[in-house]
Coordinates of N, CA, C and O in Angstrom, one line a residue:
M1 N 38.1 -61.2 35.1 CA 37.5 -61.1 33.9 C 36.0 -60.8 34.1 O 35.4 -60.0 33.4
A2 N 35.4 -61.5 35.1 CA 34.0 -61.4 35.4 C 33.8 -60.0 35.9 O 32.7 -59.4 35.6
R3 N 34.8 -59.5 36.7 CA 34.6 -58.1 37.1 C 34.7 -57.1 36.0 O 33.9 -56.2 35.9
Q4 N 35.5 -57.4 35.1 CA 35.6 -56.5 33.9 C 34.4 -56.6 33.0 O 33.9 -55.5 32.6
D5 N 33.8 -57.7 32.9 CA 32.5 -57.9 32.1 C 31.4 -57.2 32.9 O 30.5 -56.5 32.2
A6 N 31.4 -57.2 34.2 CA 30.3 -56.5 35.0 C 30.5 -55.0 34.8 O 29.5 -54.3 34.6
E7 N 31.7 -54.5 34.9 CA 31.9 -53.1 34.7 C 31.5 -52.7 33.3 O 31.0 -51.6 33.1
H8 N 31.9 -53.5 32.3 CA 31.5 -53.2 30.9 C 30.0 -53.2 30.8 O 29.5 -52.3 30.1
A9 N 29.3 -54.1 31.4 CA 27.9 -54.2 31.3 C 27.3 -53.0 31.9 O 26.3 -52.4 31.4
R10 N 27.8 -52.5 33.1 CA 27.3 -51.3 33.8 C 27.5 -50.1 32.9 O 26.7 -49.2 32.8
A11 N 28.7 -50.0 32.3 CA 29.0 -48.9 31.4 C 28.1 -48.9 30.2 O 27.6 -47.8 29.8
H12 N 27.9 -50.0 29.7 CA 27.0 -50.1 28.6 C 25.5 -49.7 29.0 O 24.8 -49.0 28.2
A13 N 25.1 -50.2 30.1 CA 23.8 -49.8 30.6 C 23.7 -48.3 30.8 O 22.7 -47.7 30.5
K14 N 24.7 -47.7 31.5 CA 24.8 -46.3 31.7 C 24.7 -45.5 30.3 O 24.0 -44.5 30.2
G15 N 25.5 -46.0 29.4 CA 25.5 -45.4 28.0 C 24.1 -45.5 27.4 O 23.7 -44.6 26.7
G16 N 23.4 -46.6 27.5 CA 22.1 -46.8 26.9 C 21.1 -45.8 27.6 O 20.3 -45.2 27.0
R17 N 21.2 -45.7 28.9 CA 20.4 -44.8 29.7 C 20.7 -43.3 29.3 O 19.8 -42.5 29.1
A18 N 21.9 -43.0 29.1 CA 22.3 -41.7 28.7 C 21.8 -41.4 27.2 O 21.3 -40.2 27.0
R19 N 21.9 -42.4 26.4 CA 21.4 -42.2 25.0 C 19.9 -42.0 25.1 O 19.3 -41.1 24.3
R20 N 19.1 -42.7 25.9 CA 17.7 -42.6 26.0 C 17.4 -41.2 26.6 O 16.4 -40.5 26.1
L21 N 18.1 -40.8 27.6 CA 17.9 -39.4 28.1 C 18.2 -38.3 27.1 O 17.5 -37.4 27.0
R22 N 19.3 -38.5 26.4 CA 19.6 -37.5 25.3 C 18.5 -37.5 24.2 O 18.1 -36.4 23.8
R23 N 18.0 -38.7 23.9 CA 17.0 -38.8 22.9 C 15.7 -38.1 23.4 O 15.1 -37.3 22.7
A24 N 15.4 -38.3 24.7 CA 14.2 -37.6 25.3 C 14.4 -36.1 25.3 O 13.5 -35.3 25.0
E25 N 15.7 -35.7 25.7 CA 16.0 -34.2 25.7 C 15.8 -33.6 24.3 O 15.2 -32.6 24.1
L26 N 16.3 -34.3 23.3 CA 16.2 -33.9 21.9 C 14.7 -33.8 21.4 O 14.3 -32.8 20.8
L27 N 13.9 -34.8 21.8 CA 12.5 -34.8 21.5 C 11.8 -33.6 22.2 O 11.0 -32.9 21.6
L28 N 12.2 -33.3 23.5 CA 11.6 -32.2 24.2 C 12.0 -30.8 23.5 O 11.2 -29.9 23.4
I29 N 13.3 -30.8 23.1 CA 13.8 -29.5 22.5 C 13.0 -29.4 21.1 O 12.6 -28.3 20.8
G30 N 12.9 -30.4 20.4 CA 12.2 -30.4 19.1 C 10.8 -29.9 19.3 O 10.2 -29.1 18.5
A31 N 10.1 -30.5 20.3 CA 8.7 -30.1 20.6 C 8.6 -28.6 21.0 O 7.7 -27.9 20.6
G32 N 9.6 -28.2 21.8 CA 9.7 -26.8 22.1 C 9.9 -25.9 21.0 O 9.2 -24.8 20.8
V33 N 10.8 -26.3 20.1 CA 11.0 -25.5 18.9 C 9.8 -25.4 18.0 O 9.4 -24.4 17.5
A34 N 9.1 -26.6 17.8 CA 7.9 -26.6 17.0 C 6.8 -25.8 17.6 O 6.1 -25.0 16.9
A35 N 6.6 -25.8 18.9 CA 5.6 -25.0 19.6 C 6.0 -23.5 19.4 O 5.1 -22.7 19.2
T36 N 7.2 -23.2 19.5 CA 7.7 -21.8 19.3 C 7.4 -21.3 17.9 O 6.9 -20.2 17.7
L37 N 7.7 -22.1 17.0 CA 7.4 -21.8 15.6 C 5.9 -21.6 15.3 O 5.5 -20.7 14.6
I38 N 5.1 -22.5 15.8 CA 3.7 -22.4 15.7 C 3.2 -21.1 16.3 O 2.4 -20.4 15.7
G39 N 3.7 -20.9 17.5 CA 3.3 -19.6 18.2 C 3.7 -18.4 17.4 O 2.9 -17.4 17.3
A40 N 4.9 -18.4 16.9 CA 5.4 -17.3 16.1 C 4.5 -17.1 14.8 O 4.2 -16.0 14.4
A41 N 4.1 -18.2 14.2 CA 3.3 -18.1 13.0 C 1.9 -17.5 13.4 O 1.4 -16.6 12.6
Y42 N 1.3 -17.9 14.5 CA 0.1 -17.2 14.9 C 0.3 -15.8 15.2 O -0.5 -14.9 14.9
Q43 N 1.4 -15.5 15.9 CA 1.7 -14.1 16.2 C 1.9 -13.3 15.0 O 1.4 -12.1 14.9
Y44 N 2.6 -13.8 14.0 CA 2.8 -13.1 12.7 C 1.5 -12.8 12.0 O 1.3 -11.7 11.5
A45 N 0.6 -13.8 12.0 CA -0.7 -13.6 11.4 C -1.5 -12.5 12.1 O -2.1 -11.7 11.4
G46 N -1.4 -12.5 13.4 CA -2.1 -11.5 14.2 C -1.5 -10.1 13.9 O -2.2 -9.1 13.7
I47 N -0.2 -10.0 13.9 CA 0.5 -8.7 13.6 C 0.2 -8.3 12.2 O -0.2 -7.1 11.9
R48 N 0.2 -9.2 11.2 CA -0.1 -8.8 9.8 C -1.6 -8.3 9.7 O -1.8 -7.3 9.0
S49 N -2.5 -9.0 10.4 CA -3.9 -8.6 10.4 C -4.0 -7.2 11.0 O -4.7 -6.3 10.4
T50 N -3.4 -6.9 12.1 CA -3.4 -5.6 12.7 C -2.8 -4.6 11.8 O -3.4 -3.5 11.7
L51 N -1.7 -4.9 11.2 CA -1.0 -3.9 10.3 C -1.9 -3.6 9.1 O -2.1 -2.4 8.8
E52 N -2.5 -4.6 8.5 CA -3.4 -4.4 7.4 C -4.6 -3.5 7.8 O -5.0 -2.6 7.1
S53 N -5.1 -3.8 8.9 CA -6.3 -3.1 9.4 C -5.9 -1.6 9.7 O -6.6 -0.7 9.3
S54 N -4.8 -1.4 10.3 CA -4.3 0.0 10.5 C -4.0 0.7 9.2 O -4.3 1.9 9.1
T55 N -3.4 0.0 8.3 CA -3.1 0.6 7.0 C -4.4 1.0 6.3 O -4.5 2.1 5.7
A56 N -5.3 0.1 6.3 CA -6.6 0.3 5.6 C -7.3 1.5 6.3 O -7.9 2.4 5.6
S57 N -7.2 1.6 7.6 CA -7.9 2.7 8.3 C -7.2 4.1 7.9 O -7.9 5.0 7.6
S58 N -5.9 4.1 7.8 CA -5.2 5.3 7.3 C -5.6 5.7 5.9 O -5.8 6.8 5.6
L59 N -5.6 4.7 5.0 CA -6.0 5.0 3.6 C -7.4 5.5 3.5 O -7.7 6.4 2.7
Y60 N -8.3 4.9 4.2 CA -9.7 5.3 4.2 C -9.8 6.7 4.8 O -10.6 7.5 4.3
A61 N -9.1 7.1 5.8 CA -9.1 8.4 6.4 C -8.6 9.4 5.3 O -9.2 10.5 5.2
Q62 N -7.5 9.1 4.6 CA -7.1 10.0 3.6 C -8.1 10.1 2.5 O -8.3 11.2 2.0
Q63 N -8.8 9.0 2.1 CA -9.8 9.1 1.1 C -10.9 10.0 1.5 O -11.5 10.8 0.7
Q64 N -11.3 9.9 2.8 CA -12.4 10.8 3.3 C -11.9 12.3 3.3 O -12.8 13.1 3.0
E65 N -10.7 12.6 3.5 CA -10.2 13.9 3.4 C -10.4 14.4 2.0 O -10.8 15.6 1.7
I66 N -10.0 13.6 1.0 CA -10.2 14.0 -0.4 C -11.7 14.1 -0.7 O -12.1 15.1 -1.4
D67 N -12.5 13.2 -0.3 CA -13.9 13.4 -0.5 C -14.5 14.7 0.1 O -15.3 15.3 -0.5
R68 N -13.9 15.1 1.2 CA -14.3 16.3 1.9 C -14.0 17.5 1.0 O -14.7 18.5 1.0
I69 N -12.9 17.4 0.3 CA -12.5 18.5 -0.6 C -13.6 18.8 -1.6 O -14.0 19.9 -1.9
F70 N -14.1 17.7 -2.2 CA -15.2 17.8 -3.2 C -16.5 18.2 -2.6 O -17.3 18.7 -3.3
V71 N -16.7 17.9 -1.4 CA -18.0 18.3 -0.7 C -17.9 19.9 -0.5 O -18.8 20.6 -0.7
D72 N -16.7 20.3 0.0 CA -16.5 21.7 0.2 C -16.3 22.5 -1.0 O -16.4 23.8 -1.0
N73 N -15.9 21.9 -2.1 CA -15.6 22.6 -3.4 C -16.3 21.9 -4.5 O -15.7 21.3 -5.4
V74 N -17.6 22.0 -4.5 CA -18.4 21.3 -5.5 C -18.0 21.7 -6.9 O -18.1 20.9 -7.9
D75 N -17.6 22.9 -7.1 CA -17.2 23.4 -8.4 C -16.0 22.7 -9.0 O -15.7 22.7 -10.2
L76 N -15.2 21.9 -8.2 CA -14.1 21.2 -8.7 C -14.5 19.8 -9.3 O -13.8 19.2 -10.0
Q77 N -15.7 19.3 -8.9 CA -16.1 18.0 -9.3 C -16.0 17.7 -10.8 O -15.5 16.7 -11.2
P78 N -16.5 18.6 -11.7 CA -16.4 18.2 -13.1 C -15.0 18.0 -13.6 O -14.8 17.3 -14.6
Y79 N -14.1 18.7 -13.0 CA -12.7 18.6 -13.5 C -12.0 17.3 -13.0 O -10.9 16.9 -13.6
F80 N -12.6 16.6 -12.1 CA -12.0 15.4 -11.6 C -12.9 14.2 -11.8 O -12.4 13.0 -11.8
W81 N -14.2 14.4 -12.1 CA -15.1 13.3 -12.3 C -15.7 13.2 -13.7 O -16.2 12.1 -14.0
H82 N -15.6 14.2 -14.5 CA -16.3 14.2 -15.8 C -15.3 14.7 -16.9 O -15.8 15.0 -18.0
R83 N -14.0 14.6 -16.7 CA -13.0 14.9 -17.7 C -13.2 16.3 -18.3 O -12.8 16.5 -19.5
Q84 N -13.8 17.2 -17.6 CA -14.1 18.6 -18.1 C -12.8 19.4 -18.1 O -11.9 19.2 -17.2
E85 N -12.6 20.2 -19.1 CA -11.4 21.1 -19.2 C -11.6 22.3 -18.3 O -12.7 22.9 -18.3
L86 N -10.5 22.7 -17.7 CA -10.6 24.0 -16.9 C -10.7 25.2 -17.9 O -10.2 25.1 -19.0
P87 N -11.4 26.2 -17.5 CA -11.4 27.4 -18.4 C -10.0 28.0 -18.6 O -9.2 28.0 -17.7
D88 N -9.8 28.5 -19.8 CA -8.5 29.1 -20.2 C -8.5 30.5 -19.7 O -9.2 31.4 -20.4
A89 N -7.9 30.8 -18.6 CA -7.9 32.2 -18.0 C -7.3 33.2 -19.0 O -7.7 34.3 -19.0
S90 N -6.4 32.8 -19.9 CA -5.8 33.7 -20.8 C -6.7 34.2 -21.9 O -6.6 35.2 -22.5
A91 N -7.8 33.5 -22.1 CA -8.8 33.8 -23.1 C -9.9 34.7 -22.5 O -10.8 35.1 -23.3
I92 N -9.9 34.9 -21.2 CA -11.0 35.6 -20.6 C -10.6 37.1 -20.4 O -9.5 37.4 -19.9
R93 N -11.4 38.0 -20.9 CA -11.1 39.4 -20.9 C -11.5 40.1 -19.6 O -10.8 41.0 -19.1
D94 N -12.7 39.7 -19.0 CA -13.1 40.3 -17.8 C -12.2 40.0 -16.7 O -11.9 38.8 -16.4
P95 N -11.6 41.1 -16.0 CA -10.6 40.8 -15.0 C -11.1 40.0 -13.8 O -10.4 39.1 -13.3
A96 N -12.4 40.2 -13.4 CA -12.9 39.4 -12.3 C -13.1 37.9 -12.7 O -12.8 37.0 -11.9
A97 N -13.6 37.7 -13.9 CA -13.8 36.3 -14.4 C -12.4 35.6 -14.6 O -12.2 34.4 -14.3
K98 N -11.4 36.4 -15.1 CA -10.1 35.9 -15.3 C -9.5 35.5 -14.0 O -8.9 34.4 -13.9
L99 N -9.6 36.3 -12.9 CA -9.1 36.0 -11.6 C -9.8 34.7 -11.1 O -9.2 33.9 -10.5
G100 N -11.1 34.6 -11.3 CA -11.9 33.5 -10.9 C -11.4 32.2 -11.5 O -11.2 31.2 -10.9
A101 N -11.1 32.3 -12.8 CA -10.5 31.1 -13.5 C -9.1 30.7 -13.0 O -8.8 29.6 -12.9
Q102 N -8.3 31.7 -12.7 CA -7.0 31.5 -12.2 C -7.0 30.8 -10.8 O -6.3 29.9 -10.5
Q103 N -8.0 31.3 -10.0 CA -8.1 30.7 -8.7 C -8.7 29.3 -8.8 O -8.2 28.4 -8.0
L104 N -9.6 29.1 -9.7 CA -10.1 27.7 -9.9 C -9.0 26.8 -10.3 O -8.9 25.7 -9.8
A105 N -8.2 27.2 -11.2 CA -7.1 26.4 -11.7 C -6.1 26.1 -10.6 O -5.6 25.0 -10.5
A106 N -5.8 27.1 -9.7 CA -4.9 26.9 -8.6 C -5.5 25.9 -7.6 O -4.7 25.0 -7.1
R107 N -6.8 26.0 -7.3 CA -7.4 25.0 -6.4 C -7.4 23.6 -7.0 O -7.2 22.6 -6.3
A108 N -7.7 23.6 -8.3 CA -7.7 22.2 -9.0 C -6.3 21.6 -9.0 O -6.2 20.4 -8.7
E109 N -5.3 22.4 -9.2 CA -3.9 21.9 -9.2 C -3.5 21.4 -7.8 O -2.9 20.3 -7.6
A110 N -3.9 22.2 -6.8 CA -3.6 21.8 -5.4 C -4.3 20.5 -5.1 O -3.7 19.6 -4.4
T111 N -5.6 20.4 -5.5 CA -6.3 19.2 -5.2 C -5.7 18.0 -6.0 O -5.6 16.9 -5.4
A112 N -5.3 18.2 -7.2 CA -4.7 17.1 -8.0 C -3.4 16.6 -7.3 O -3.2 15.4 -7.2
H113 N -2.6 17.5 -6.7 CA -1.4 17.0 -6.0 C -1.7 16.3 -4.7 O -1.0 15.4 -4.4
R114 N -2.8 16.7 -4.1 CA -3.2 16.0 -2.9 C -3.6 14.6 -3.2 O -3.3 13.6 -2.5
I115 N -4.4 14.5 -4.3 CA -4.8 13.1 -4.8 C -3.6 12.3 -5.2 O -3.5 11.1 -4.9
L116 N -2.6 12.9 -5.9 CA -1.4 12.2 -6.3 C -0.6 11.7 -5.1 O -0.1 10.6 -5.1
D117 N -0.5 12.5 -4.1 CA 0.1 12.1 -2.8 C -0.6 10.9 -2.2 O 0.1 9.9 -1.8
H118 N -1.9 10.9 -2.2 CA -2.7 9.8 -1.7 C -2.4 8.5 -2.6 O -2.2 7.4 -2.0
F119 N -2.4 8.7 -3.9 CA -2.2 7.5 -4.7 C -0.8 7.0 -4.5 O -0.6 5.8 -4.6
A120 N 0.2 7.9 -4.3 CA 1.6 7.4 -4.1 C 1.6 6.6 -2.8 O 2.3 5.6 -2.7
H121 N 0.9 7.0 -1.8 CA 0.9 6.3 -0.5 C 0.2 4.9 -0.7 O 0.6 3.9 -0.2
L122 N -0.9 4.9 -1.5 CA -1.6 3.7 -1.8 C -0.6 2.7 -2.4 O -0.5 1.5 -2.1
K123 N 0.0 3.2 -3.5 CA 1.0 2.3 -4.2 C 2.1 1.8 -3.3 O 2.4 0.6 -3.4
Y124 N 2.6 2.7 -2.5 CA 3.7 2.2 -1.6 C 3.1 1.1 -0.6 O 3.8 0.1 -0.5
Q125 N 2.0 1.3 0.0 CA 1.4 0.3 0.9 C 1.2 -1.0 0.1 O 1.4 -2.1 0.7
M126 N 0.7 -0.9 -1.1 CA 0.5 -2.2 -1.8 C 1.8 -2.8 -2.2 O 1.9 -4.1 -2.2
G127 N 2.8 -2.0 -2.4 CA 4.2 -2.6 -2.7 C 4.8 -3.3 -1.5 O 5.6 -4.2 -1.7
T128 N 4.5 -2.8 -0.3 CA 5.1 -3.5 0.9 C 4.4 -4.7 1.3 O 4.7 -5.3 2.3
Q129 N 3.3 -5.0 0.6 CA 2.4 -6.1 0.9 C 1.7 -5.9 2.3 O 1.1 -6.9 2.8
A130 N 1.8 -4.7 2.8 CA 1.1 -4.4 4.1 C -0.4 -4.3 3.9 O -1.2 -4.4 4.8
F131 N -0.8 -4.0 2.7 CA -2.2 -3.8 2.3 C -2.5 -4.6 1.1 O -2.1 -4.2 0.0
T132 N -3.1 -5.7 1.3 CA -3.4 -6.6 0.2 C -4.9 -6.8 -0.1 O -5.3 -7.0 -1.2
S133 N -5.8 -6.6 0.9 CA -7.2 -6.8 0.7 C -7.7 -5.6 -0.1 O -7.2 -4.5 0.0
E134 N -8.6 -5.8 -1.0 CA -9.2 -4.8 -1.8 C -8.2 -4.1 -2.8 O -8.5 -3.0 -3.3
R135 N -7.0 -4.7 -3.0 CA -6.0 -4.1 -3.8 C -6.6 -3.8 -5.2 O -6.4 -2.7 -5.8
S136 N -7.3 -4.7 -5.8 CA -7.8 -4.6 -7.2 C -8.8 -3.4 -7.2 O -8.8 -2.7 -8.2
D137 N -9.6 -3.2 -6.2 CA -10.5 -2.1 -6.1 C -9.8 -0.8 -6.1 O -10.2 0.2 -6.8
W138 N -8.7 -0.7 -5.3 CA -8.0 0.6 -5.2 C -7.3 0.8 -6.5 O -7.2 2.0 -7.0
E139 N -6.7 -0.2 -7.2 CA -6.1 0.0 -8.4 C -7.1 0.5 -9.5 O -6.8 1.4 -10.3
A140 N -8.2 -0.1 -9.5 CA -9.3 0.3 -10.5 C -9.7 1.7 -10.2 O -9.9 2.5 -11.1
Y141 N -9.8 2.1 -8.9 CA -10.2 3.5 -8.5 C -9.1 4.5 -9.1 O -9.5 5.5 -9.6
M142 N -7.8 4.1 -8.9 CA -6.8 5.0 -9.4 C -6.8 5.2 -10.9 O -6.8 6.3 -11.4
R143 N -7.0 4.1 -11.6 CA -7.0 4.2 -13.1 C -8.3 5.0 -13.5 O -8.2 5.8 -14.4
R144 N -9.4 4.7 -12.9 CA -10.6 5.5 -13.2 C -10.5 7.0 -12.9 O -10.9 7.8 -13.7
S145 N -9.8 7.3 -11.8 CA -9.6 8.7 -11.5 C -8.8 9.4 -12.6 O -9.1 10.5 -12.9
F146 N -7.7 8.7 -13.1 CA -7.0 9.3 -14.2 C -7.8 9.4 -15.4 O -7.7 10.4 -16.1
A147 N -8.6 8.4 -15.7 CA -9.4 8.5 -16.9 C -10.5 9.6 -16.9 O -10.9 10.1 -17.9
D148 N -10.9 9.9 -15.7 CA -12.0 10.9 -15.5 C -11.5 12.3 -15.3 O -12.3 13.3 -15.2
S149 N -10.1 12.5 -15.2 CA -9.6 13.9 -14.9 C -8.4 14.3 -15.7 O -7.3 13.8 -15.6
L150 N -8.7 15.3 -16.6 CA -7.6 15.8 -17.4 C -6.6 16.5 -16.5 O -5.3 16.4 -16.7
I151 N -7.0 17.2 -15.5 CA -6.2 18.0 -14.5 C -5.3 17.0 -13.8 O -4.1 17.3 -13.5
L152 N -5.8 15.9 -13.4 CA -5.0 14.9 -12.6 C -3.9 14.3 -13.5 O -2.8 14.2 -13.1
C153 N -4.3 14.0 -14.8 CA -3.3 13.5 -15.7 C -2.2 14.6 -15.9 O -1.0 14.2 -15.9
R154 N -2.5 15.8 -16.1 CA -1.5 16.8 -16.4 C -0.7 17.1 -15.2 O 0.5 17.3 -15.3
A155 N -1.3 17.0 -14.0 CA -0.5 17.2 -12.8 C 0.6 16.1 -12.6 O 1.7 16.4 -12.3
L156 N 0.2 14.9 -12.9 CA 1.2 13.8 -12.8 C 2.2 13.9 -13.9 O 3.4 13.8 -13.7
R157 N 1.8 14.2 -15.1 CA 2.7 14.4 -16.2 C 3.7 15.5 -15.9 O 4.9 15.3 -16.2
G158 N 3.3 16.5 -15.3 CA 4.2 17.7 -15.0 C 5.1 17.4 -13.8 O 6.1 18.2 -13.7
D159 N 4.8 16.4 -13.0 CA 5.7 16.2 -11.9 C 6.0 14.7 -11.7 O 6.0 14.1 -10.6
Q160 N 6.2 14.0 -12.8 CA 6.4 12.6 -12.8 C 7.5 12.1 -11.9 O 7.4 11.1 -11.2
E161 N 8.6 12.8 -11.9 CA 9.8 12.4 -11.1 C 9.5 12.3 -9.6 O 10.0 11.5 -8.9
A162 N 8.6 13.2 -9.2 CA 8.2 13.2 -7.7 C 7.4 11.9 -7.4 O 7.3 11.6 -6.2
F163 N 6.9 11.3 -8.4 CA 6.0 10.1 -8.2 C 6.5 8.9 -8.9 O 5.8 8.0 -9.3
G164 N 7.8 8.8 -9.0 CA 8.5 7.5 -9.4 C 8.9 7.5 -10.9 O 9.2 6.4 -11.4
G165 N 8.8 8.6 -11.6 CA 9.2 8.6 -13.0 C 8.1 8.1 -13.9 O 6.9 8.2 -13.7
T166 N 8.6 7.4 -15.0 CA 7.7 6.9 -16.0 C 7.8 5.4 -16.2 O 7.2 4.9 -17.1
G167 N 8.6 4.8 -15.4 CA 8.8 3.3 -15.6 C 7.6 2.5 -15.3 O 6.5 3.0 -14.8
A168 N 7.7 1.2 -15.6 CA 6.5 0.3 -15.5 C 6.0 0.3 -14.1 O 4.8 0.0 -13.9
D169 N 6.8 0.5 -13.1 CA 6.4 0.3 -11.7 C 6.1 1.7 -11.1 O 5.8 1.8 -9.9
S170 N 6.1 2.8 -11.9 CA 5.8 4.1 -11.4 C 4.3 4.3 -11.3 O 3.5 3.5 -11.9
L171 N 3.9 5.4 -10.6 CA 2.5 5.7 -10.6 C 2.0 6.0 -12.0 O 0.9 5.5 -12.4
W172 N 2.8 6.6 -12.8 CA 2.4 6.9 -14.2 C 2.3 5.5 -15.0 O 1.3 5.3 -15.6
G173 N 3.3 4.7 -14.9 CA 3.4 3.4 -15.7 C 2.3 2.5 -15.3 O 1.7 1.8 -16.1
R174 N 2.0 2.4 -14.0 CA 1.0 1.4 -13.5 C -0.5 1.9 -13.7 O -1.3 1.0 -14.0
Y175 N -0.7 3.2 -13.5 CA -2.1 3.6 -13.4 C -2.5 4.7 -14.4 O -3.7 4.8 -14.6
A176 N -1.6 5.5 -14.8 CA -2.0 6.7 -15.6 C -1.7 6.7 -17.0 O -2.4 7.4 -17.8
E177 N -0.7 6.0 -17.5 CA -0.2 6.1 -18.8 C -1.3 5.9 -19.8 O -1.6 6.7 -20.7
E178 N -2.0 4.8 -19.7 CA -3.1 4.5 -20.7 C -4.3 5.4 -20.6 O -4.7 6.0 -21.6
P179 N -4.8 5.7 -19.4 CA -6.0 6.6 -19.3 C -5.7 8.0 -19.6 O -6.6 8.8 -20.0
C180 N -4.4 8.4 -19.5 CA -4.0 9.8 -19.7 C -3.6 10.1 -21.2 O -3.2 11.2 -21.5
R181 N -3.6 9.1 -22.0 CA -3.2 9.3 -23.4 C -4.0 10.4 -24.0 O -5.3 10.4 -23.9
G182 N -3.4 11.4 -24.7 CA -4.1 12.4 -25.4 C -4.6 13.6 -24.5 O -5.3 14.5 -25.0
S183 N -4.2 13.5 -23.2 CA -4.6 14.7 -22.4 C -3.5 15.6 -22.1 O -2.4 15.4 -22.3

């Protein structure tokens, strides 16, 4: 019986040591998991910051391309910045002036579609949450652009389906509907 008690005591001691070792293993695993999660959170923050910076750089580059259009084509500025109406080519009798008005309208329409593409890209980036800083500034810029340009409003109205339709989350619904009323 004494032998059995001694064996039982040894088995109990081994079991206690095994439990302590298992507890220590679990603590080490838990600490490793916590360190991994903390590291992943820092890495995620770094990746997100890099992504946002890259996205902002891309958007600013596109904006500079659009600004360059207006530097190279000063005659387009009133139609995008001052809500000025394009000349009605059909009312012009002089063939050279009529051709000039048609060419101006074609350049203005092409510029409007370039701007709409840029706005669609901005909206997409904001929707993916990849670009969150300065969001309100970009949104105000888009609304103001529609408010300042009859040609931009008409270009979007004429091609709404290409830019998400007319729903509340579309380019039209979010940024153009109100400023383009009556144009």
